[in-house]
Amino acid sequence: MDIIIMTNYPQHPAAIADSSFTQIRQELQALGQTFPHPNAVIIERIIHSTADFEFATITKSSPAAIEAGILALKAGCSIITDVQMIKVGISAKWTAKYNNSLHCFVADEEAKKAALARGLTRSAIGMRIAAEKNLLNGSIVAIGNAPTALFELIQLIHEGILPALVIGVPVGFVNAVESKEALTHIGNVPWITCLGRKGGSTVAVAIIHALLRLAVGVSNESETTF
Amino acid sequence: MDIIIMTNYPQHPAAIADSSFTQIRQELQALGQTFPHPNAVIIERIIHSTADFEFATITKSSPAAIEAGILALKAGCSIITDVQMIKVGISAKWTAKYNNSLHCFVADEEAKKAALARGLTRSAIGMRIAAEKNLLNGSIVAIGNAPTALFELIQLIHEGILPALVIGVPVGFVNAVESKEALTHIGNVPWITCLGRKGGSTVAVAIIHALLRLAVGVSNESETTF
């Protein structure tokens, strides 16, 4: 029975991706939601990862933020994440293209001790550790879980740290809305965010995968280009 | 400025969780969506991870599936995942309680070669590798990404494999709906799923974290109980 079901649907990874993005574009069009390049690539890939079309209306970026992310990736920038899920979710095949290294300090013994001592989240302390290791300047910082990490990063930016791009998409009921609203006011650093409560590690990974595809110059469907 | 914003909101991890779950319960109640224990624990934690109240209506389970998951965890079962994001998303603090080991074969060289040779997804091959290693019987299998992995698992169950519980929450536009529908018809193995296109790694992690809390006997808020 299951074999019959399986043969009715695309099984090859590239065919699955092709069919998914065709559906996403058709439904966005039916909803009257169309976006220029390169914004469309970001939004389509978030919807591909969440099956949630609300991201078409809540995903926002500062002027030329996507271009800033592409340039940073091509220059081999580091990618700093608030949680391990984002770090492992990013395809090594794609980061290998420009030697982008990935870093996350949430699970460090140092972060655990400092978080306990200061009553803060480990993700917030993780941002400060990244700054102390001089990893944030020129990097892409992707925050998909902890609003406290995004607030800490905004504080670090006020202290003079200059990431190339902040992907700030924490999810939740406490501080998420407020931290993302604060991100839209930082002024001196490009940002991509999803307004409101929604976000998450899979959204952060989707945005980075979209930026890597834009950097390499392939479309969303081309899962197996190299 | 940011320091002022920060002090207006809970900063301690346990206080953030408390406040989040209070809001989730109040909003579920306002929506007329109330659930008995232990189902409420699962649904509240999924909403905590996604900020998406649609999960209250699409999350379904077979009779006593949650109890089956709790029993398996307490017996020290293995947890098999389709993608690394779920594996790293599950808190080591919680799995240490009953020595639940985590396994994911998607990135194995073996899976890469077999997937290329057979034109299937690596996640699907990963399920078959887990079966060959005799890891699936009595385990909890969590699929949050690849519908093809869920179809492969259903096929393995038809071949005689008996997991203790299947958490089948793949996301997407091709096969996701159909694979989850097929899961609800397997009959001989307990399951938890989210009907429709939505799901994802964060949803799978949320369900396992809820089951671990139920096994240990603490509520959703008790982030720092042990």
Coordinates of C-alpha atoms in Angstrom, one line a residue:
Chain A
M1 CA 0.0 0.0 0.0
D2 CA 2.7 2.5 1.0
I3 CA 4.7 1.7 -2.1
I4 CA 1.8 2.6 -4.2
I5 CA 1.4 5.9 -2.3
M6 CA 5.1 6.6 -2.7
T7 CA 5.1 6.2 -6.4
N8 CA 2.4 8.7 -6.8
Y9 CA 4.6 11.5 -5.6
P10 CA 8.0 12.9 -6.4
Q11 CA 10.7 11.0 -4.6
H12 CA 13.9 12.6 -5.8
P13 CA 15.1 15.5 -3.6
A14 CA 15.4 18.0 -6.5
A15 CA 11.9 17.0 -7.8
I16 CA 10.4 17.5 -4.4
A17 CA 12.0 20.9 -4.1
D18 CA 10.9 21.9 -7.6
S19 CA 7.3 20.9 -6.9
S20 CA 7.3 22.7 -3.4
F21 CA 8.5 26.0 -4.7
T22 CA 6.1 25.9 -7.7
Q23 CA 3.2 25.5 -5.2
I24 CA 4.5 28.2 -2.9
R25 CA 4.7 30.7 -5.8
Q26 CA 1.3 29.8 -7.0
E27 CA -0.3 30.2 -3.6
L28 CA 1.6 33.5 -2.9
Q29 CA 0.2 34.8 -6.2
A30 CA -3.3 33.7 -5.4
L31 CA -3.0 35.6 -2.1
G32 CA -1.9 38.7 -4.0
Q33 CA 1.5 38.4 -2.3
T34 CA 4.3 38.9 -4.8
F35 CA 7.8 40.1 -3.9
P36 CA 10.8 41.4 -6.0
H37 CA 14.1 39.6 -6.2
P38 CA 15.9 38.9 -3.9
N39 CA 13.2 39.3 -1.2
A40 CA 11.1 36.6 -2.8
V41 CA 13.9 34.0 -2.4
I42 CA 14.0 34.7 1.4
I43 CA 10.2 34.6 1.8
E44 CA 9.7 31.5 -0.3
R45 CA 12.3 29.6 1.6
I46 CA 10.8 30.5 5.0
I47 CA 7.4 29.3 3.8
H48 CA 9.1 26.1 2.4
S49 CA 10.4 25.4 6.0
T50 CA 7.2 26.4 7.9
A51 CA 4.3 25.9 5.5
D52 CA 3.1 29.1 7.1
F53 CA 2.1 31.9 4.6
E54 CA 1.9 34.4 7.4
F55 CA 5.6 34.8 7.0
A56 CA 4.9 36.6 3.7
T57 CA 3.4 39.5 5.6
I58 CA 5.6 39.6 8.8
T59 CA 9.1 39.1 7.2
K60 CA 10.9 42.5 7.0
S61 CA 14.4 43.7 6.3
S62 CA 16.3 47.0 6.3
P63 CA 17.3 48.5 3.0
A64 CA 20.0 46.4 1.2
A65 CA 20.1 43.9 4.2
I66 CA 20.0 40.9 1.8
E67 CA 22.7 42.4 -0.3
A68 CA 24.8 43.0 2.8
G69 CA 24.3 39.3 3.8
I70 CA 25.3 38.1 0.4
L71 CA 28.5 40.2 0.3
A72 CA 29.5 39.0 3.8
L73 CA 29.0 35.4 2.9
K74 CA 31.0 35.8 -0.2
A75 CA 33.8 37.4 1.8
G76 CA 33.8 34.2 4.0
C77 CA 32.2 35.7 7.1
S78 CA 31.5 33.8 10.3
I79 CA 28.0 32.9 11.2
I80 CA 27.1 33.1 14.9
T81 CA 23.9 31.5 16.2
D82 CA 22.1 31.6 19.5
V83 CA 21.3 27.9 19.6
Q84 CA 22.8 24.7 18.3
M85 CA 19.8 23.8 16.2
I86 CA 20.6 26.6 13.8
K87 CA 24.2 25.7 13.7
V88 CA 23.6 22.1 12.7
G89 CA 20.6 23.0 10.5
I90 CA 22.8 25.0 8.1
S91 CA 24.1 22.7 5.3
A92 CA 27.8 22.2 5.3
K93 CA 27.7 21.7 1.5
W94 CA 26.7 25.4 1.2
T95 CA 28.9 26.9 3.9
A96 CA 31.9 25.1 2.3
K97 CA 31.5 27.2 -0.8
Y98 CA 32.9 30.4 0.8
N99 CA 34.4 28.8 4.0
N100 CA 31.9 30.4 6.3
S101 CA 32.5 29.1 9.8
L102 CA 29.7 28.5 12.3
H103 CA 29.9 29.3 16.0
C104 CA 27.5 28.9 18.9
F105 CA 28.4 29.3 22.6
V106 CA 25.1 28.5 24.4
A107 CA 26.4 25.1 25.5
D108 CA 29.8 26.3 26.7
E109 CA 30.7 25.7 30.4
E110 CA 31.5 29.4 30.6
A111 CA 28.0 30.3 29.4
K112 CA 26.3 27.9 31.8
K113 CA 28.2 29.3 34.8
A114 CA 27.8 32.9 33.9
A115 CA 24.0 32.4 33.2
L116 CA 23.5 30.8 36.6
A117 CA 25.5 33.5 38.4
R118 CA 23.7 36.4 36.6
G119 CA 20.2 34.8 36.3
L120 CA 20.3 35.4 32.6
T121 CA 19.7 33.0 29.7
R122 CA 22.6 31.0 28.4
S123 CA 21.9 32.3 24.9
A124 CA 22.3 35.9 26.0
I125 CA 25.6 35.1 27.6
G126 CA 26.5 33.3 24.4
M127 CA 26.3 36.6 22.5
R128 CA 28.7 38.3 24.9
I129 CA 31.2 35.4 24.7
A130 CA 31.1 35.7 20.9
A131 CA 31.8 39.4 21.3
E132 CA 34.7 38.8 23.7
K133 CA 36.2 36.3 21.2
N134 CA 36.0 39.1 18.6
L135 CA 33.7 37.0 16.3
L136 CA 30.8 39.4 15.9
N137 CA 32.3 42.2 13.8
G138 CA 31.6 41.6 10.1
S139 CA 29.7 38.4 10.9
I140 CA 26.1 37.3 10.3
V141 CA 24.4 36.8 13.6
A142 CA 21.4 34.5 13.5
I143 CA 19.0 34.4 16.5
G144 CA 16.1 32.1 16.2
N145 CA 15.2 31.2 19.8
A146 CA 16.0 33.6 22.6
P147 CA 14.8 37.2 22.7
T148 CA 17.2 37.7 25.5
A149 CA 20.1 36.9 23.1
L150 CA 18.7 39.5 20.6
F151 CA 18.5 42.2 23.3
E152 CA 22.0 41.4 24.4
L153 CA 23.2 41.7 20.8
I154 CA 21.5 45.0 20.4
Q155 CA 23.2 46.2 23.5
L156 CA 26.6 45.0 22.1
I157 CA 25.8 46.9 18.9
H158 CA 25.2 50.1 21.0
E159 CA 28.6 49.4 22.6
G160 CA 30.2 49.5 19.1
I161 CA 30.1 45.9 17.8
L162 CA 29.3 45.9 14.0
P163 CA 27.9 42.7 12.5
A164 CA 27.5 42.6 8.7
L165 CA 23.9 41.4 9.2
V166 CA 21.6 40.5 12.1
I167 CA 19.0 37.8 11.4
G168 CA 16.7 38.3 14.4
V169 CA 13.8 35.9 14.4
P170 CA 13.3 34.7 18.0
V171 CA 10.0 33.1 18.8
G172 CA 7.7 33.4 21.7
F173 CA 5.5 35.1 24.2
V174 CA 8.0 37.0 26.4
N175 CA 10.3 39.6 24.8
A176 CA 10.1 38.2 21.3
V177 CA 7.9 41.0 19.9
E178 CA 9.8 43.7 21.8
S179 CA 13.3 42.4 20.9
K180 CA 12.4 42.3 17.2
E181 CA 10.8 45.8 17.3
A182 CA 14.0 47.0 18.9
L183 CA 16.1 45.4 16.2
T184 CA 14.2 47.5 13.5
H185 CA 15.4 50.7 15.2
I186 CA 19.2 49.9 15.4
G187 CA 20.0 52.0 12.3
N188 CA 23.6 51.2 11.8
V189 CA 23.5 47.5 11.1
P190 CA 21.4 45.7 8.4
W191 CA 18.7 43.3 9.7
I192 CA 16.2 40.7 8.6
T193 CA 13.3 39.9 11.0
C194 CA 9.8 38.5 11.3
L195 CA 7.6 40.9 13.2
G196 CA 5.3 39.5 15.9
R197 CA 5.7 36.3 18.0
K198 CA 6.6 33.9 15.2
G199 CA 10.1 32.8 14.2
G200 CA 12.3 30.0 15.3
S201 CA 15.4 28.0 14.5
T202 CA 14.0 26.7 11.2
V203 CA 13.2 30.2 10.1
A204 CA 16.7 31.4 10.8
V205 CA 18.1 28.4 8.9
A206 CA 15.8 29.1 6.0
I207 CA 17.0 32.7 5.8
I208 CA 20.7 31.7 5.8
H209 CA 20.1 28.9 3.2
A210 CA 18.3 31.5 1.0
L211 CA 21.3 33.9 1.4
L212 CA 23.8 31.2 0.5
R213 CA 21.8 30.3 -2.6
L214 CA 21.7 34.0 -3.6
A215 CA 25.5 34.3 -3.0
V216 CA 26.2 31.2 -5.1
G217 CA 23.7 32.4 -7.7
V218 CA 21.2 29.5 -7.9
S219 CA 17.5 29.5 -7.4
N220 CA 15.6 28.0 -4.5
E221 CA 14.8 24.8 -6.4
S222 CA 18.4 23.9 -7.3
E223 CA 19.0 21.5 -4.4
T224 CA 21.6 19.5 -6.3
T225 CA 23.4 22.1 -8.4
F226 CA 26.8 21.4 -6.9
Chain B
M1 CA 17.9 52.5 26.2
D2 CA 18.0 48.7 25.9
I3 CA 18.8 48.2 29.5
I4 CA 15.6 50.0 30.4
I5 CA 13.7 47.8 28.0
M6 CA 15.3 44.7 29.5
T7 CA 14.4 45.5 33.1
N8 CA 10.7 45.8 32.2
Y9 CA 10.5 42.1 31.3
P10 CA 11.3 38.8 33.0
Q11 CA 15.0 37.9 32.5
H12 CA 15.3 34.7 34.5
P13 CA 14.7 31.6 32.4
A14 CA 12.2 30.1 34.8
A15 CA 10.3 33.4 35.0
I16 CA 10.2 33.7 31.2
A17 CA 8.8 30.2 31.0
D18 CA 6.2 30.8 33.7
S19 CA 4.9 34.0 32.0
S20 CA 4.9 32.3 28.5
F21 CA 2.8 29.3 29.6
T22 CA 0.4 31.5 31.6
Q23 CA -0.2 33.5 28.4
I24 CA -0.6 30.4 26.2
R25 CA -3.2 28.9 28.6
Q26 CA -5.2 32.2 28.8
E27 CA -5.2 32.5 25.0
L28 CA -6.2 28.9 24.5
Q29 CA -9.1 29.4 26.9
A30 CA -10.1 32.6 25.1
L31 CA -10.2 30.6 21.9
G32 CA -12.4 27.9 23.5
Q33 CA -9.5 25.4 23.2
T34 CA -9.0 23.5 26.4
F35 CA -7.4 20.0 26.6
P36 CA -7.2 17.4 29.3
H37 CA -4.0 16.3 30.9
P38 CA -1.6 15.0 29.4
N39 CA -2.6 16.3 26.0
A40 CA -2.5 19.9 27.2
V41 CA 1.2 19.6 28.1
I42 CA 2.0 18.5 24.5
I43 CA -0.1 21.2 22.8
E44 CA 1.1 24.0 25.1
R45 CA 4.7 23.2 24.5
I46 CA 4.3 23.1 20.7
I47 CA 2.7 26.5 20.9
H48 CA 5.5 27.7 23.2
S49 CA 8.0 26.8 20.4
T50 CA 6.0 28.1 17.4
A51 CA 3.7 30.9 18.7
D52 CA 1.2 29.3 16.4
F53 CA -2.2 28.5 17.9
E54 CA -3.2 26.5 14.9
F55 CA -1.3 23.6 16.5
A56 CA -4.1 23.3 19.0
T57 CA -6.5 22.1 16.3
I58 CA -4.1 20.1 14.1
T59 CA -2.2 18.1 16.8
K60 CA -3.6 14.6 17.1
S61 CA -2.5 11.3 18.7
S62 CA -3.7 7.7 18.8
P63 CA -5.3 6.5 22.1
A64 CA -2.7 6.3 24.9
A65 CA 0.2 7.4 22.6
I66 CA 1.4 9.9 25.2
E67 CA 1.4 7.3 27.9
A68 CA 3.3 4.9 25.6
G69 CA 5.9 7.6 25.0
I70 CA 6.3 8.3 28.7
L71 CA 6.7 4.6 29.5
A72 CA 9.3 4.1 26.8
L73 CA 11.3 7.1 28.0
K74 CA 11.2 5.9 31.6
A75 CA 12.5 2.5 30.3
G76 CA 15.4 4.3 28.8
C77 CA 14.4 4.0 25.1
S78 CA 16.4 5.3 22.3
I79 CA 15.2 8.3 20.3
I80 CA 15.8 8.2 16.6
T81 CA 15.4 11.4 14.6
D82 CA 15.3 12.2 10.8
V83 CA 17.5 15.3 11.0
Q84 CA 20.3 16.6 13.2
M85 CA 18.3 19.7 14.2
I86 CA 16.0 17.5 16.3
K87 CA 18.9 15.5 17.8
V88 CA 20.7 18.6 19.0
G89 CA 17.5 20.4 20.0
I90 CA 16.7 17.9 22.7
S91 CA 18.1 18.9 26.0
A92 CA 20.8 16.6 27.3
K93 CA 19.8 17.6 30.9
W94 CA 16.4 15.9 30.3
T95 CA 17.6 12.8 28.4
A96 CA 20.2 12.2 31.1
K97 CA 17.4 11.5 33.5
Y98 CA 16.5 8.1 32.0
N99 CA 19.7 7.6 29.8
N100 CA 17.7 8.0 26.6
S101 CA 20.3 7.9 23.7
L102 CA 19.8 9.9 20.6
H103 CA 20.5 8.7 17.0
C104 CA 20.4 10.3 13.6
F105 CA 21.8 8.7 10.4
V106 CA 21.1 11.4 7.8
A107 CA 24.7 12.6 7.6
D108 CA 26.3 9.2 7.5
E109 CA 28.5 8.5 4.5
E110 CA 26.4 5.3 4.0
A111 CA 23.2 7.4 3.8
K112 CA 24.7 9.8 1.3
K113 CA 25.9 7.1 -1.0
A114 CA 22.7 5.1 -0.8
A115 CA 20.5 8.2 -1.4
L116 CA 22.5 9.2 -4.5
A117 CA 22.4 5.7 -5.8
R118 CA 18.7 5.2 -5.3
G119 CA 17.5 8.8 -5.9
L120 CA 15.9 8.9 -2.5
T121 CA 16.3 11.4 0.3
R122 CA 19.0 10.8 2.8
S123 CA 16.4 11.1 5.7
A124 CA 14.5 8.1 4.2
I125 CA 17.7 6.0 3.9
G126 CA 18.5 7.1 7.5
M127 CA 15.4 5.3 8.8
R128 CA 16.4 2.1 7.0
I129 CA 19.9 2.3 8.5
A130 CA 18.4 2.7 11.9
A131 CA 16.3 -0.4 11.3
E132 CA 19.3 -2.4 10.1
K133 CA 21.1 -1.4 13.3
N134 CA 18.1 -2.7 15.2
L135 CA 17.5 0.6 16.9
L136 CA 13.9 1.1 16.0
N137 CA 12.1 -1.6 18.0
G138 CA 10.9 -0.1 21.3
S139 CA 12.3 3.4 20.4
I140 CA 10.7 6.8 19.9
V141 CA 11.1 7.9 16.3
A142 CA 10.8 11.6 15.7
I143 CA 10.4 12.9 12.1
G144 CA 10.2 16.6 11.8
N145 CA 11.5 17.3 8.4
A146 CA 11.2 14.7 5.7
P147 CA 7.9 13.1 4.6
T148 CA 10.0 10.5 2.7
A149 CA 11.5 9.4 6.1
L150 CA 8.0 9.0 7.5
F151 CA 6.8 7.0 4.5
E152 CA 9.9 4.8 4.8
L153 CA 9.2 4.3 8.5
I154 CA 5.6 3.3 7.8
Q155 CA 6.9 0.8 5.3
L156 CA 9.3 -0.6 7.9
I157 CA 6.4 -0.9 10.4
H158 CA 4.5 -2.9 7.8
E159 CA 7.6 -5.1 7.5
G160 CA 7.4 -5.8 11.2
I161 CA 9.4 -3.1 13.0
L162 CA 7.7 -1.9 16.2
P163 CA 8.7 1.5 17.6
A164 CA 7.1 2.4 21.0
L165 CA 5.9 5.7 19.6
V166 CA 6.1 7.6 16.3
I167 CA 6.2 11.4 16.4
G168 CA 5.5 12.2 12.8
V169 CA 5.5 15.9 12.2
P170 CA 7.2 16.5 8.8
V171 CA 6.5 19.9 7.2
G172 CA 6.0 20.9 3.7
F173 CA 4.2 20.9 0.4
V174 CA 5.1 17.5 -1.1
N175 CA 4.1 14.3 0.8
A176 CA 3.8 16.0 4.2
V177 CA 0.0 15.9 4.4
E178 CA -0.2 12.4 2.8
S179 CA 2.6 10.9 5.0
K180 CA 0.9 12.1 8.2
E181 CA -2.5 10.9 7.0
A182 CA -0.9 7.4 6.4
L183 CA 0.6 7.5 9.9
T184 CA -2.9 7.9 11.4
H185 CA -3.8 4.5 9.8
I186 CA -0.9 2.3 10.9
G187 CA -3.0 0.8 13.7
N188 CA -0.4 -1.2 15.6
V189 CA 2.0 1.6 16.7
P190 CA 1.1 4.7 18.8
W191 CA 1.6 8.0 17.1
I192 CA 1.5 11.8 17.6
T193 CA 1.2 14.0 14.6
C194 CA 0.1 17.5 13.3
L195 CA -2.3 17.1 10.4
G196 CA -1.8 19.3 7.4
R197 CA 1.3 20.9 6.0
K198 CA 2.7 22.3 9.3
G199 CA 5.2 20.7 11.5
G200 CA 9.0 20.8 11.7
S201 CA 12.1 20.1 13.8
T202 CA 11.1 22.6 16.5
V203 CA 7.7 20.9 16.8
A204 CA 9.3 17.5 17.1
V205 CA 11.6 18.8 19.8
A206 CA 8.7 20.4 21.7
I207 CA 6.8 17.1 21.8
I208 CA 9.8 15.2 23.1
H209 CA 10.5 17.8 25.7
A210 CA 6.8 17.7 26.8
L211 CA 7.0 13.9 27.1
L212 CA 10.2 14.1 29.1
R213 CA 8.6 16.6 31.5
L214 CA 5.6 14.2 31.8
A215 CA 7.9 11.3 32.5
V216 CA 9.8 13.2 35.2
G217 CA 6.5 14.5 36.5
V218 CA 7.1 18.3 36.3
S219 CA 4.9 20.9 34.7
N220 CA 5.8 22.9 31.6
E221 CA 7.0 25.9 33.6
S222 CA 9.5 24.1 35.7
E223 CA 12.6 24.8 33.6
T224 CA 15.0 24.6 36.4
T225 CA 13.5 21.8 38.6
F226 CA 16.6 19.7 38.5

